[in-house]
Coordinates of N, CA and C in Angstrom, one line a residue:
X6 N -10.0 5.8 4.6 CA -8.9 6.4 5.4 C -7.7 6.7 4.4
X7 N -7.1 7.8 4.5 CA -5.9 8.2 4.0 C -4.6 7.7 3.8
X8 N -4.4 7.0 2.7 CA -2.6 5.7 3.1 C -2.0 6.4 4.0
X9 N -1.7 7.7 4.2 CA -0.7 8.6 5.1 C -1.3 8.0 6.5
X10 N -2.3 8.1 6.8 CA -2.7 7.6 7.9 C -2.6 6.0 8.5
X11 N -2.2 5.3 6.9 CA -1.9 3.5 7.6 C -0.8 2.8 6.8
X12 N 0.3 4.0 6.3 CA 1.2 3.4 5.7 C 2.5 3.1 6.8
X13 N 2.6 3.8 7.6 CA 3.4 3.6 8.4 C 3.7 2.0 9.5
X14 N 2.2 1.4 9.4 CA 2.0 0.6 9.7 C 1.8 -0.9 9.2
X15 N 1.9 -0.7 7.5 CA 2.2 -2.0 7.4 C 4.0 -2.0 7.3
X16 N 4.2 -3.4 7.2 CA 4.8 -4.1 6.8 C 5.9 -3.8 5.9
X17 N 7.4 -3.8 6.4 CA 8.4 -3.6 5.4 C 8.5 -4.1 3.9
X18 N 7.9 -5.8 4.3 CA 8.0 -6.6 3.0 C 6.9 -6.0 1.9
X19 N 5.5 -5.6 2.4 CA 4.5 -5.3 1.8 C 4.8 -4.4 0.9
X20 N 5.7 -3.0 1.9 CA 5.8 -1.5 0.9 C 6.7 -1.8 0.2
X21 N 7.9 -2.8 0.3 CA 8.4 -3.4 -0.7 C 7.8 -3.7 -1.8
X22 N 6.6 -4.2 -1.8 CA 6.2 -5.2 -3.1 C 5.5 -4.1 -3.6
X23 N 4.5 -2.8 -3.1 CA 4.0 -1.9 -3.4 C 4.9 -1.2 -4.3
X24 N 5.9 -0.8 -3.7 CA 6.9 0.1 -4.7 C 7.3 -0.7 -5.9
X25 N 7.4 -1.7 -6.0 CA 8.1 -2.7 -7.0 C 7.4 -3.0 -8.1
X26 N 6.1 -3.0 -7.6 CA 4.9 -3.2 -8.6 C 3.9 -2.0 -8.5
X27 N 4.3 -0.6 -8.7 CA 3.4 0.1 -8.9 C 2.4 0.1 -9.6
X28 N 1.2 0.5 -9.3 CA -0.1 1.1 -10.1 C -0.8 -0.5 -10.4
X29 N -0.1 -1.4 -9.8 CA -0.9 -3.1 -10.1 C -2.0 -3.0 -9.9
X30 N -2.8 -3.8 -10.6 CA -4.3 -4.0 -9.9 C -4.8 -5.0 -9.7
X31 N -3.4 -5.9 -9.3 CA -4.0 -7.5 -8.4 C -2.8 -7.2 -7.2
X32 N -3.5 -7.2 -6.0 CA -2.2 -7.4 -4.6 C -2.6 -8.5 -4.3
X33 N -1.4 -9.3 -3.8 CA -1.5 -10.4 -3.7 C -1.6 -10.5 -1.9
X34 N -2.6 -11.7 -1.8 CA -4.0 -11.6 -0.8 C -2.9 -10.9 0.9
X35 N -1.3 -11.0 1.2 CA -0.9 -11.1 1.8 C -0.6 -9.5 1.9
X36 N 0.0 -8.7 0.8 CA -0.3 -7.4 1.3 C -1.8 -7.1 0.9
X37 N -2.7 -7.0 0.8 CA -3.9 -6.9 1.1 C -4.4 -6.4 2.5
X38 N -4.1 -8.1 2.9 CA -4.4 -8.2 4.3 C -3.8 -7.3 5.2
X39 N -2.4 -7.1 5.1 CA -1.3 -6.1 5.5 C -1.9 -4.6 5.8
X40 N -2.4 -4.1 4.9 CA -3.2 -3.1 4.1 C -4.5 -3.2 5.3
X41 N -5.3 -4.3 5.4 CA -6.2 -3.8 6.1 C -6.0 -4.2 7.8
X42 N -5.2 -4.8 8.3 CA -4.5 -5.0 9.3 C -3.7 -3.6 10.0
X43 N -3.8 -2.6 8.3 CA -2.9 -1.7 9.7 C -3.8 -0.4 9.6
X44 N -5.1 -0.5 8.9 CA -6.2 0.4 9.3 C -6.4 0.6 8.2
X45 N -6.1 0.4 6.8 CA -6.0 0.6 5.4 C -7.1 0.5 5.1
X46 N -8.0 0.3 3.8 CA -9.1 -0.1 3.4 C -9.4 -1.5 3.6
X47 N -10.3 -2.4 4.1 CA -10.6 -3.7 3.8 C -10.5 -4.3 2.9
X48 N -10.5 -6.0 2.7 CA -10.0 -6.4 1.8 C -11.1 -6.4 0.4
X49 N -12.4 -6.4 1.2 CA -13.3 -6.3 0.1 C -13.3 -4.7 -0.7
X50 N -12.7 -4.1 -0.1 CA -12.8 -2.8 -0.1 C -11.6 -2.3 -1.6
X51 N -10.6 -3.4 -1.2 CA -9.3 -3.2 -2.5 C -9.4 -4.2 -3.6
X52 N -10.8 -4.7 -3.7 CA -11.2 -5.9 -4.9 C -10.9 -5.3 -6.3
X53 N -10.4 -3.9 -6.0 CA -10.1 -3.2 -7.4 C -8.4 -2.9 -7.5
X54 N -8.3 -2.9 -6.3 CA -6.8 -2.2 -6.3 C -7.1 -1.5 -5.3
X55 N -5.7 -0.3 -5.2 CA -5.7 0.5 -5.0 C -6.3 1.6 -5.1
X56 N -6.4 2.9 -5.0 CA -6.8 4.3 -5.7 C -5.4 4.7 -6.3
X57 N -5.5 5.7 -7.6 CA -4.6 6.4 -8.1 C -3.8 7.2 -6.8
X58 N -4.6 7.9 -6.1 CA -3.8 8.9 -5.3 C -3.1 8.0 -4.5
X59 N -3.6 6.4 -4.0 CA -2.9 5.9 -2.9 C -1.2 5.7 -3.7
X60 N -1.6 4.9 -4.8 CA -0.3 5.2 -5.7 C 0.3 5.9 -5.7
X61 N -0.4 7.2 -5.8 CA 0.8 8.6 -6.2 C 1.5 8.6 -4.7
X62 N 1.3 8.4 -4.0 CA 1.5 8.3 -2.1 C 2.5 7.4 -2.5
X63 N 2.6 6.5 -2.7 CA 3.8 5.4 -2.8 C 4.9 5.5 -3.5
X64 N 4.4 6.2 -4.8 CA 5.6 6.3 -5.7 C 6.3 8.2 -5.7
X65 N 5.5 8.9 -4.9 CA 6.5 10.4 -4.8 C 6.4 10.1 -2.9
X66 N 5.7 9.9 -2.3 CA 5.6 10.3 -0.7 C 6.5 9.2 0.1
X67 N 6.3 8.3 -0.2 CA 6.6 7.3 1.1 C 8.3 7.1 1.1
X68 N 8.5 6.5 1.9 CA 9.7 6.8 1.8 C 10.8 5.5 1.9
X69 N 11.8 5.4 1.4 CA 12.5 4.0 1.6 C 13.1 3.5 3.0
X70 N 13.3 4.9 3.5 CA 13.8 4.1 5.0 C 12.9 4.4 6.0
X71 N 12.1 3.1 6.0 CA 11.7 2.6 7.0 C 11.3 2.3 8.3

């Protein structure tokens, strides 16, 4: 599924930690879970990370207010 389609749904604290630590390739298990709680990929699914484009979504697309 497309972040656009499950970013709106996580978690303020999560897209916090997403923006803060861009392009990481360890999330820590809590936005993970966040991530697949709100239709995101599964957690087995982000054992790599993210994808580059979900990045590019977080650091030009998403937005700070909330």
């Amino acid at each position: 599924m497309e972040i656009f389609m499950w970013w709106l749904d996580i978690d303020l604290k999560s897209k916090e930690w997403l923006r803060e630590n861009l392009r990481s390739t360890e999330l820590p298990q809590e936005v993970l879970q966040c991530i697949a709680d709100a239709g995101g990929p599964h957690l087995d699914d982000l054992a790599g990370g993210l994808s580059d484009a979900d990045w590019d979504f977080i650091e030009t697309q998403s937005e700070f207010v909330d």
